[in-house]
CSV table of C-alpha atoms in Angstrom, one decimal:
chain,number,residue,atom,x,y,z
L,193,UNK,CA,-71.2,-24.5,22.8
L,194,UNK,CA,-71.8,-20.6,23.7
L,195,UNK,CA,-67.9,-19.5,25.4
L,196,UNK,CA,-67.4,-15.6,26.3
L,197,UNK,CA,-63.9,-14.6,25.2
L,198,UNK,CA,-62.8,-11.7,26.9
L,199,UNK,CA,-59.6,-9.9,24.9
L,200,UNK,CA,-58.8,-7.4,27.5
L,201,UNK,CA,-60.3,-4.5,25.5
L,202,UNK,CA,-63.7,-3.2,23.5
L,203,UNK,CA,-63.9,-3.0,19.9
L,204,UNK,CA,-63.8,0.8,19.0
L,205,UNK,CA,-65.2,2.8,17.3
L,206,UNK,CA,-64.3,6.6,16.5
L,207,UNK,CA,-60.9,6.7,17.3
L,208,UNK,CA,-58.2,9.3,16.2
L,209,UNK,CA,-57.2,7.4,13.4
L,210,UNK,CA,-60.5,6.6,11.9
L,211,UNK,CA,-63.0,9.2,13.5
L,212,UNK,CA,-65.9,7.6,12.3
L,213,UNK,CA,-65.3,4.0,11.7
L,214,UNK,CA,-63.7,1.1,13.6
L,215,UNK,CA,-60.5,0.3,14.5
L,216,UNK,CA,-60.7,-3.3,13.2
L,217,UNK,CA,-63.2,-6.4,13.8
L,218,UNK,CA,-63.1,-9.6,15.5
L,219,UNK,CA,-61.8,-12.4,13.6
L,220,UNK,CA,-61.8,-16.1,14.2
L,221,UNK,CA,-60.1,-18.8,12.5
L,222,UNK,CA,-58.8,-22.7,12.8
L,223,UNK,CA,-56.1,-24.5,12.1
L,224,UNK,CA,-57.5,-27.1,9.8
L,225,UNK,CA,-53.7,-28.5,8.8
L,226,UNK,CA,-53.5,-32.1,7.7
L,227,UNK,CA,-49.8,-32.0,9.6
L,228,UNK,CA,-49.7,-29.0,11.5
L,229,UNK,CA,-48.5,-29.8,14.7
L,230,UNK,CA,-51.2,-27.2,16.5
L,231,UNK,CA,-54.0,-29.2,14.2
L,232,UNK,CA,-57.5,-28.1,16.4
L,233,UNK,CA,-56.3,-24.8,17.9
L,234,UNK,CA,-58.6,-22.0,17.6
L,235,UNK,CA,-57.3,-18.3,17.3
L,236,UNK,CA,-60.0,-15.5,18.6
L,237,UNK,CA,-57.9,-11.9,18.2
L,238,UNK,CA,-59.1,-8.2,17.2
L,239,UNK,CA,-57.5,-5.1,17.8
L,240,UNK,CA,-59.7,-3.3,21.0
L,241,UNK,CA,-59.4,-0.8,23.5
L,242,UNK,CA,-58.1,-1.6,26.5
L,243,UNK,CA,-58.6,1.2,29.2
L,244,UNK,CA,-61.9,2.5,27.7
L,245,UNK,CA,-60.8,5.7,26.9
L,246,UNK,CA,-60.0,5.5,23.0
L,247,UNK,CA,-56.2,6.6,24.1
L,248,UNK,CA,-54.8,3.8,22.0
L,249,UNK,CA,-55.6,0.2,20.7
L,250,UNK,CA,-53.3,-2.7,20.7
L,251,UNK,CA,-53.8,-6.3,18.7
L,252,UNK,CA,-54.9,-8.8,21.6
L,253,UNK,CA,-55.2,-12.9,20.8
L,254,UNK,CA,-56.1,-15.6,23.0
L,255,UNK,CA,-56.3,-19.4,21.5
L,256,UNK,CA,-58.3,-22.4,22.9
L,257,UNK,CA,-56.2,-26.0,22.7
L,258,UNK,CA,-59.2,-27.8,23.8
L,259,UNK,CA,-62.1,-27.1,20.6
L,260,UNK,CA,-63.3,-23.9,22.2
L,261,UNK,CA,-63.9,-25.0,26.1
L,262,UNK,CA,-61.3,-23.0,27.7
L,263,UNK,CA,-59.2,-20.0,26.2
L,264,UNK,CA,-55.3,-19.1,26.6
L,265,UNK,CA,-54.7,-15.7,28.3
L,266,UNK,CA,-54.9,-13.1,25.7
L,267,UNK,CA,-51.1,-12.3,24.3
L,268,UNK,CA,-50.4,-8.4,22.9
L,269,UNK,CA,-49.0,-9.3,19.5
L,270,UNK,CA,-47.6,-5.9,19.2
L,271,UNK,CA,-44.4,-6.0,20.4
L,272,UNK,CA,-43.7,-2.2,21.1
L,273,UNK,CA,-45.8,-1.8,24.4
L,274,UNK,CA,-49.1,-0.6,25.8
L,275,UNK,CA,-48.4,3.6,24.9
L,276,UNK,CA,-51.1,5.8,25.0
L,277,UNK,CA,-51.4,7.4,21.4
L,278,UNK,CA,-50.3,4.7,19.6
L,279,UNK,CA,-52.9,2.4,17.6
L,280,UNK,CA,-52.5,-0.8,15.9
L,281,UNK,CA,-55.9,-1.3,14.3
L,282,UNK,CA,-57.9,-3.1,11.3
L,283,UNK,CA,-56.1,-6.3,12.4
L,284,UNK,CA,-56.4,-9.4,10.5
L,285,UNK,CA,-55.6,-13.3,11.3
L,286,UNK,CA,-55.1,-16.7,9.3
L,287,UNK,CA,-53.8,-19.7,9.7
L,288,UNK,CA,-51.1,-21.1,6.7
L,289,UNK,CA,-51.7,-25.4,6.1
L,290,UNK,CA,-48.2,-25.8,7.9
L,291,UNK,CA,-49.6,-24.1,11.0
L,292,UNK,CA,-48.0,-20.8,10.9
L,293,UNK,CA,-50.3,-18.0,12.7
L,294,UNK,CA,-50.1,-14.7,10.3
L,295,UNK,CA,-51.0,-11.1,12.0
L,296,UNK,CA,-51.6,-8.4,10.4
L,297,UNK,CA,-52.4,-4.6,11.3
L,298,UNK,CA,-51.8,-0.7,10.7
L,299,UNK,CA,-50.1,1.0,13.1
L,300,UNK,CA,-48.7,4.2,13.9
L,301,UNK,CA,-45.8,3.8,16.4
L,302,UNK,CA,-43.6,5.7,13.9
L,303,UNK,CA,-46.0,8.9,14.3
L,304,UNK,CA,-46.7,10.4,17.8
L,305,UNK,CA,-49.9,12.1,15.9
L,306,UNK,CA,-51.2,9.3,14.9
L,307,UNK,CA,-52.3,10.6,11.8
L,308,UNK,CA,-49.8,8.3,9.5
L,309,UNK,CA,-49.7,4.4,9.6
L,310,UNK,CA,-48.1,1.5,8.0
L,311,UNK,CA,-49.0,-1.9,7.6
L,312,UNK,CA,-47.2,-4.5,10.2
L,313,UNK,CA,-46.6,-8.0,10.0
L,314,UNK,CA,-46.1,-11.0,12.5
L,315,UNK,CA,-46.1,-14.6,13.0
L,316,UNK,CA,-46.1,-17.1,15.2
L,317,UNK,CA,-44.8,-20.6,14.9
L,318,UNK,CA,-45.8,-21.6,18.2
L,319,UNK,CA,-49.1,-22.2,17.7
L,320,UNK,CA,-50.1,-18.6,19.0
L,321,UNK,CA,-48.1,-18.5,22.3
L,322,UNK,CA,-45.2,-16.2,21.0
L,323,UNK,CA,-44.7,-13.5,18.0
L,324,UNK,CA,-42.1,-12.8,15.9
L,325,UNK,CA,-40.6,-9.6,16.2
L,326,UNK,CA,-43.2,-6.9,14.1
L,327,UNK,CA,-41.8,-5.4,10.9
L,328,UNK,CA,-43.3,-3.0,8.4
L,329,UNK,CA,-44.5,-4.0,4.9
L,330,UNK,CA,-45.6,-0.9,3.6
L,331,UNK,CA,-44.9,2.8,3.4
L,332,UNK,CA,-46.7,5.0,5.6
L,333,UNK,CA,-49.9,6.9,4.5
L,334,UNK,CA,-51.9,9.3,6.3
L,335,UNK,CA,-55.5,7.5,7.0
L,336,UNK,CA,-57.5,11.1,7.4
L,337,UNK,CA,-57.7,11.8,4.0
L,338,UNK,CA,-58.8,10.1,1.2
L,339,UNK,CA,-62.6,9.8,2.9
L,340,UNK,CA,-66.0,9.3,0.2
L,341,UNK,CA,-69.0,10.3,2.0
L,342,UNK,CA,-67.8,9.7,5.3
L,343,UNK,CA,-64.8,10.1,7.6
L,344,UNK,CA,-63.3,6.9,7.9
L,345,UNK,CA,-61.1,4.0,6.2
L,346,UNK,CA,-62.9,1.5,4.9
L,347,UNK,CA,-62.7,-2.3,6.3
L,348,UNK,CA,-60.9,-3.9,3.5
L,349,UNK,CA,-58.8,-5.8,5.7
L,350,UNK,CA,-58.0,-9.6,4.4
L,351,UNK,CA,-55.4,-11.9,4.8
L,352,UNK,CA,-55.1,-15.9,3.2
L,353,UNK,CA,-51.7,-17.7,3.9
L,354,UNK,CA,-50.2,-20.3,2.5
L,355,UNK,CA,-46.8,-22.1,3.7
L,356,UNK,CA,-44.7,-19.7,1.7
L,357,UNK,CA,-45.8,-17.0,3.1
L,358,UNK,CA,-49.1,-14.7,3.9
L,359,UNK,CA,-51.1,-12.9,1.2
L,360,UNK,CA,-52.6,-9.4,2.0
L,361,UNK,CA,-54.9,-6.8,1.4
L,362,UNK,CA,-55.4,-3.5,3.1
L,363,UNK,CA,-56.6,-0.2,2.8
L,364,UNK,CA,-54.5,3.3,2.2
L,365,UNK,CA,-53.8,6.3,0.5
L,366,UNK,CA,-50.7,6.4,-1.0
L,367,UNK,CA,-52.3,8.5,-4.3
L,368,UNK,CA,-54.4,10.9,-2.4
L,369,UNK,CA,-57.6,8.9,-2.1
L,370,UNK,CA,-58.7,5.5,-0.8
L,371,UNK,CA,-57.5,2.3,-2.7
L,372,UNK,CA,-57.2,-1.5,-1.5
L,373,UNK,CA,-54.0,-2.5,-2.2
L,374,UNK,CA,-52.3,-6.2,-2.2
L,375,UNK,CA,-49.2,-7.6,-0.7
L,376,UNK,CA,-47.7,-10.7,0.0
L,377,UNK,CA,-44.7,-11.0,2.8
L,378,UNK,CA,-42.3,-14.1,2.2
L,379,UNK,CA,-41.1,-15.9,4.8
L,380,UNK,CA,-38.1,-15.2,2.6
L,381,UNK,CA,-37.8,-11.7,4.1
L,382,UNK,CA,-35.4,-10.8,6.7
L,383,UNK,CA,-36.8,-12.0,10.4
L,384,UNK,CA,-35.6,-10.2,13.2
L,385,UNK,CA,-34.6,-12.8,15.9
L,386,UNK,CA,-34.9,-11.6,19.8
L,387,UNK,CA,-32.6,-13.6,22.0
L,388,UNK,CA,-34.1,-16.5,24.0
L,389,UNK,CA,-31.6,-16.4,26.8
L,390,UNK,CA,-28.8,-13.8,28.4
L,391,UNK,CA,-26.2,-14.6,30.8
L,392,UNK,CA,-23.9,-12.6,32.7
L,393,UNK,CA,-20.4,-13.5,33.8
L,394,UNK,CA,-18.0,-11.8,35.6
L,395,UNK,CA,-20.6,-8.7,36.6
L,396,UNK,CA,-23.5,-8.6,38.4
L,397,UNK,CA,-27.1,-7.6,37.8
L,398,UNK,CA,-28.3,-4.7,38.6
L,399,UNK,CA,-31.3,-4.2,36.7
L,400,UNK,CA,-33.5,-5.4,33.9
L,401,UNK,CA,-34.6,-8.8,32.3
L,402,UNK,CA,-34.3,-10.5,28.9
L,403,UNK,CA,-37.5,-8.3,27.5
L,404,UNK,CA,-35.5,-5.2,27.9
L,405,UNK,CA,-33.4,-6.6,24.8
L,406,UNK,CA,-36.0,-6.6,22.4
L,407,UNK,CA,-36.6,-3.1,21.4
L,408,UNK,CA,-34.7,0.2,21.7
L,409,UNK,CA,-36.9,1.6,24.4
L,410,UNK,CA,-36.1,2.8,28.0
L,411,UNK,CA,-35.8,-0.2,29.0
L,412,UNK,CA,-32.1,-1.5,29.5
L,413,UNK,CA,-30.1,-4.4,30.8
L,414,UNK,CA,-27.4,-3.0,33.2
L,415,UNK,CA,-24.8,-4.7,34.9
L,416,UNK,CA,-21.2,-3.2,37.0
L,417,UNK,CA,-18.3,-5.0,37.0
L,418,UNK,CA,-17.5,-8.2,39.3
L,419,UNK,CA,-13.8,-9.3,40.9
L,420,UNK,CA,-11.7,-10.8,37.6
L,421,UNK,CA,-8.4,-13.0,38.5
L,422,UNK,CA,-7.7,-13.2,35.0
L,423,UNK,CA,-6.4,-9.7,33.9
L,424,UNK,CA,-6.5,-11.1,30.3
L,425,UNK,CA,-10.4,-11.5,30.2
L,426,UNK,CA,-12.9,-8.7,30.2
L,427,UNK,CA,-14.0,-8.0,33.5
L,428,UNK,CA,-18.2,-7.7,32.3
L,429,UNK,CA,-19.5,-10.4,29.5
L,430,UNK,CA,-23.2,-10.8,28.4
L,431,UNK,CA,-23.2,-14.1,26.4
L,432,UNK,CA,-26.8,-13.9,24.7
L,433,UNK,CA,-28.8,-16.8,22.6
L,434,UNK,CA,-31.2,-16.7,20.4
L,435,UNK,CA,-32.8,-19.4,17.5
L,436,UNK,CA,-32.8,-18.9,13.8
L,437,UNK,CA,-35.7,-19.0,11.6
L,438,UNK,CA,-34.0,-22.2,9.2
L,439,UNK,CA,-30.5,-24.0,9.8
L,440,UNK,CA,-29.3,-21.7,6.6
L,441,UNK,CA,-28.9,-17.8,6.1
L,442,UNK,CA,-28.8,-16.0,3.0
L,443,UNK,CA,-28.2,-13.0,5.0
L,444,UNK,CA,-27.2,-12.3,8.9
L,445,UNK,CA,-26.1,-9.6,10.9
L,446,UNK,CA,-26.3,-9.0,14.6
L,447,UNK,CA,-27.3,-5.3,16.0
L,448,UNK,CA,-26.5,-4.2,19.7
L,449,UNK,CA,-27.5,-0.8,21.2
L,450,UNK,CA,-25.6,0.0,24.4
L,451,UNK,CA,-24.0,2.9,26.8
L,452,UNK,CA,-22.1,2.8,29.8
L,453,UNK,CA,-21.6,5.4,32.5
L,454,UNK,CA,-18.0,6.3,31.7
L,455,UNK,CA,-15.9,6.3,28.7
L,456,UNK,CA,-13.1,4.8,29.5
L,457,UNK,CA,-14.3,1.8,28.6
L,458,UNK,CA,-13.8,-0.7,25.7
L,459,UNK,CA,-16.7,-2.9,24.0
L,460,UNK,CA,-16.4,-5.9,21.9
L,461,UNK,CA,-19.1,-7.9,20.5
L,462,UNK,CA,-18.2,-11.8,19.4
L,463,UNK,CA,-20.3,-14.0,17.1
L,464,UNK,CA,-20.0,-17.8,18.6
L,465,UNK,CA,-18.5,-19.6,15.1
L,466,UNK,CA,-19.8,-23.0,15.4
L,467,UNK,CA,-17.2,-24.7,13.2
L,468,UNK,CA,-14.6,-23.5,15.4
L,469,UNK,CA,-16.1,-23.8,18.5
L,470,UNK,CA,-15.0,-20.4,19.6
L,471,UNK,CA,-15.9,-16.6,19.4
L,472,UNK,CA,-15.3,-14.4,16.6
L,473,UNK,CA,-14.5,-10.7,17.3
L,474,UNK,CA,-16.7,-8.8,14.9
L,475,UNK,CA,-16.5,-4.9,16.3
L,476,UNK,CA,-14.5,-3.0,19.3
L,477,UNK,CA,-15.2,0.2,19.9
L,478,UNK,CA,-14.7,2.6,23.4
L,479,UNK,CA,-18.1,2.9,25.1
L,480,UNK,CA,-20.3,6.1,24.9
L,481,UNK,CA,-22.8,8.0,27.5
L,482,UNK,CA,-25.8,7.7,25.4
L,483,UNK,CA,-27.3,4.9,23.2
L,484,UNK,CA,-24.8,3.8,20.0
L,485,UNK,CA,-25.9,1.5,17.7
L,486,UNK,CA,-23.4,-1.1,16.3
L,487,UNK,CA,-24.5,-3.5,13.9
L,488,UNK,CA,-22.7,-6.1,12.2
L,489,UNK,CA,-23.3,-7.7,8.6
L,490,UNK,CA,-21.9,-11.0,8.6
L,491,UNK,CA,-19.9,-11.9,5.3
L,492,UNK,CA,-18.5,-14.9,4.2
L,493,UNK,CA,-19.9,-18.6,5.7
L,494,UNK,CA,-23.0,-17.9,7.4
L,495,UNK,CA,-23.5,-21.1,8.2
L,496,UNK,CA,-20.6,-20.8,10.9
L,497,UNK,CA,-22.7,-18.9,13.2
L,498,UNK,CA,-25.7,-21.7,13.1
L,499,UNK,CA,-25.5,-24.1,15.2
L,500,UNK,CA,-27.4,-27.6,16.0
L,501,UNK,CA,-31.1,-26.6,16.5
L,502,UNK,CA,-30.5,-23.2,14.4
L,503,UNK,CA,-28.3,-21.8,17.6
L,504,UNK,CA,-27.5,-18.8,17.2
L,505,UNK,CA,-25.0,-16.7,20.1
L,506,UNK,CA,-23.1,-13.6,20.5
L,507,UNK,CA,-21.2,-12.3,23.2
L,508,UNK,CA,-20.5,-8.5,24.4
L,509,UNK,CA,-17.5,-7.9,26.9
L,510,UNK,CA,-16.7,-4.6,28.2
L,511,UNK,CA,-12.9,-4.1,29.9
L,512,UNK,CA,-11.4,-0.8,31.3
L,513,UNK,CA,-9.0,0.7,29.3
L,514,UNK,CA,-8.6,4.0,31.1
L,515,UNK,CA,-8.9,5.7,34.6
L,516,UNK,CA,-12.2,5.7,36.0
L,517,UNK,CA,-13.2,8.0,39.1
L,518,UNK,CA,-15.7,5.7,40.7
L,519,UNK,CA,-17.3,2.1,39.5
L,520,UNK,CA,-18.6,2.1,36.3
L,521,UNK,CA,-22.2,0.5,34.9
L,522,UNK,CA,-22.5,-0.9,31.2
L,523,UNK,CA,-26.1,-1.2,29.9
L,524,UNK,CA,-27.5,-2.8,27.2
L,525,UNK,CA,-30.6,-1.9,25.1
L,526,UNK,CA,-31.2,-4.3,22.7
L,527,UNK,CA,-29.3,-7.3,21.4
L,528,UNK,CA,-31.4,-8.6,18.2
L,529,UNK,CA,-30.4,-10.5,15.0
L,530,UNK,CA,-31.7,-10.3,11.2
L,531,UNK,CA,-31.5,-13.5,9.5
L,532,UNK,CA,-33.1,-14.0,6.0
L,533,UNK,CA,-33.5,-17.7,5.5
């Protein structure tokens, strides 16, 4: 069968980053896994342009369920947005035996010239319909110098994976020229868990949803303070969810970026202990005006914040502890664990 897949976007060529090469070919590839539960699936993904205007390039993917026939909208497997000037290019896609999806890439979120990238990593266990949060496996190196005869990066892009974990090899210029280097990510490493679900009780809503947690963007939940009988509780609570990689953790720790619009306020960020059956206060602090970062580093039992079905929960409540002139808003920015299995 002939099938046109369309991912959203050309194939460039000449962009900032590699002024006179490509930003990555098309790859293909099959899950061929004797007990992979996605056993058939076929994964079509490049990183292309998608305005036309060589402004940026993002990784697309789209996957057929059906041999080929008919295609899955295409998913953005970058996870930090469609931003003009950023380019995640020279992408690269396999399939491990156990049905694990591995992305790769270089991408220069971390520059706003664009002239430095590092190499990213995903994965999907999903069979392609979600992505891991990204994270970087390699310094950054600056991809416009280092050229032969000709002004680009060459395509030594190539990835194999296996069920421990995906094996890599990539282009950069960490010594001053152009080498191929090797890497191979564990699924051993930390994985940065998103939450799955987010609910608020005694507040209400006033803006966002549960992809404003992800990343530390503009992008924030907010919420303002409901009608609370109980002047023991917190009058604002976020209880958020989220599923561990494995039902054990050699390492954990829970991050949460927030603000509020007044001061006066006091935050406090629970871990659910499963063996208890009740919260665990981890961190208080008074609010701020602008974006603070608290991050917790679990010690002890980890296993007491896994539950059945590798749950994994954490609450923030915000009270009053001061006067405050007028009603007061508490927003969140991002709510995200690190686990290492």
């Amino acid at each position: 069968q002939s099938i046109f897949v369309d991912l959203g976007g050309d194939l460039s060529y000449g962009t900032a980053v590699n002024p006179d090469g490509l930003a990555g070919q098309a790859w293909i590839a099959a899950d061929r896994g004797a007990n992979s539960p996605f056993r058939g699936n076929i994964y079509i993904m490049a990183s292309v342009d998608p305005n036309g205007t060589q402004s940026r390039v993002d990784v697309k993917l789209r996957r057929s369920i059906n041999g080929g026939s008919t295609w899955q909208p295409a998913v953005t497997v970058n996870d930090d947005g469609s931003v003009n000037g950023r380019f995640h290019w020279m992408s690269s896609l396999s399939v491990a035996p156990n049905g694990r999806v591995d992305v790769c890439w270089l991408d220069t979120r971390h520059d706003a010239s664009a002239q430095t990238s590092r190499l990213y990593y995903t994965y999907s266990t999903d069979g392609g319909a979600t992505f891991a949060p990204n994270i970087a496996v390699s310094p950054a190196f600056n991809s416009l110098i280092g050229w032969p005869q000709q002004n680009k990066i060459g395509d030594y892009m190539q990835m194999i994976s296996d069920n421990g974990g995906a094996n890599i090899v990539y282009p950069a210029t960490f010594t001053g020229g152009q080498d191929v280097y090797f890497v191979r990510v564990p699924q051993s490493v930390a994985q940065t868990v998103n939450p799955s679900t987010f609910s608020l009780f005694r507040g209400q809503l006033v803006s966002g949803q549960l992809s404003d947690l992800f990343n530390v963007d503009a992008n924030y939940v907010t919420a303002k303070a409901g009608l609370t009988l109980n002047g023991s509780e917190a009058p604002l609570q976020y209880v958020i969810e989220g599923s561990a990689p494995s039902s054990t953790a050699t390492a954990l720790s829970f991050t949460c970026v927030s603000k509020a619009s007044a001061t006066a306020l006091q935050q406090e960020i629970s871990l659910f202990n499963f063996q208890t059956n009740a919260y665990e206060l981890v961190d208080t602090r008074l609010t701020t005006l602008a974006d603070q970062t608290v991050t917790y580093n679990a010690t002890g039992s980890l296993a007491r914040f896994i539950g059945s079905g590798n749950a994994i929960r954490a609450r923030v409540a915000v009270r009053q502890v001061g006067p405050v002139a007028t009603q007061w808003t508490h927003s969140l920015n991002q709510t995200v664990w690190s686990v290492t299995p």
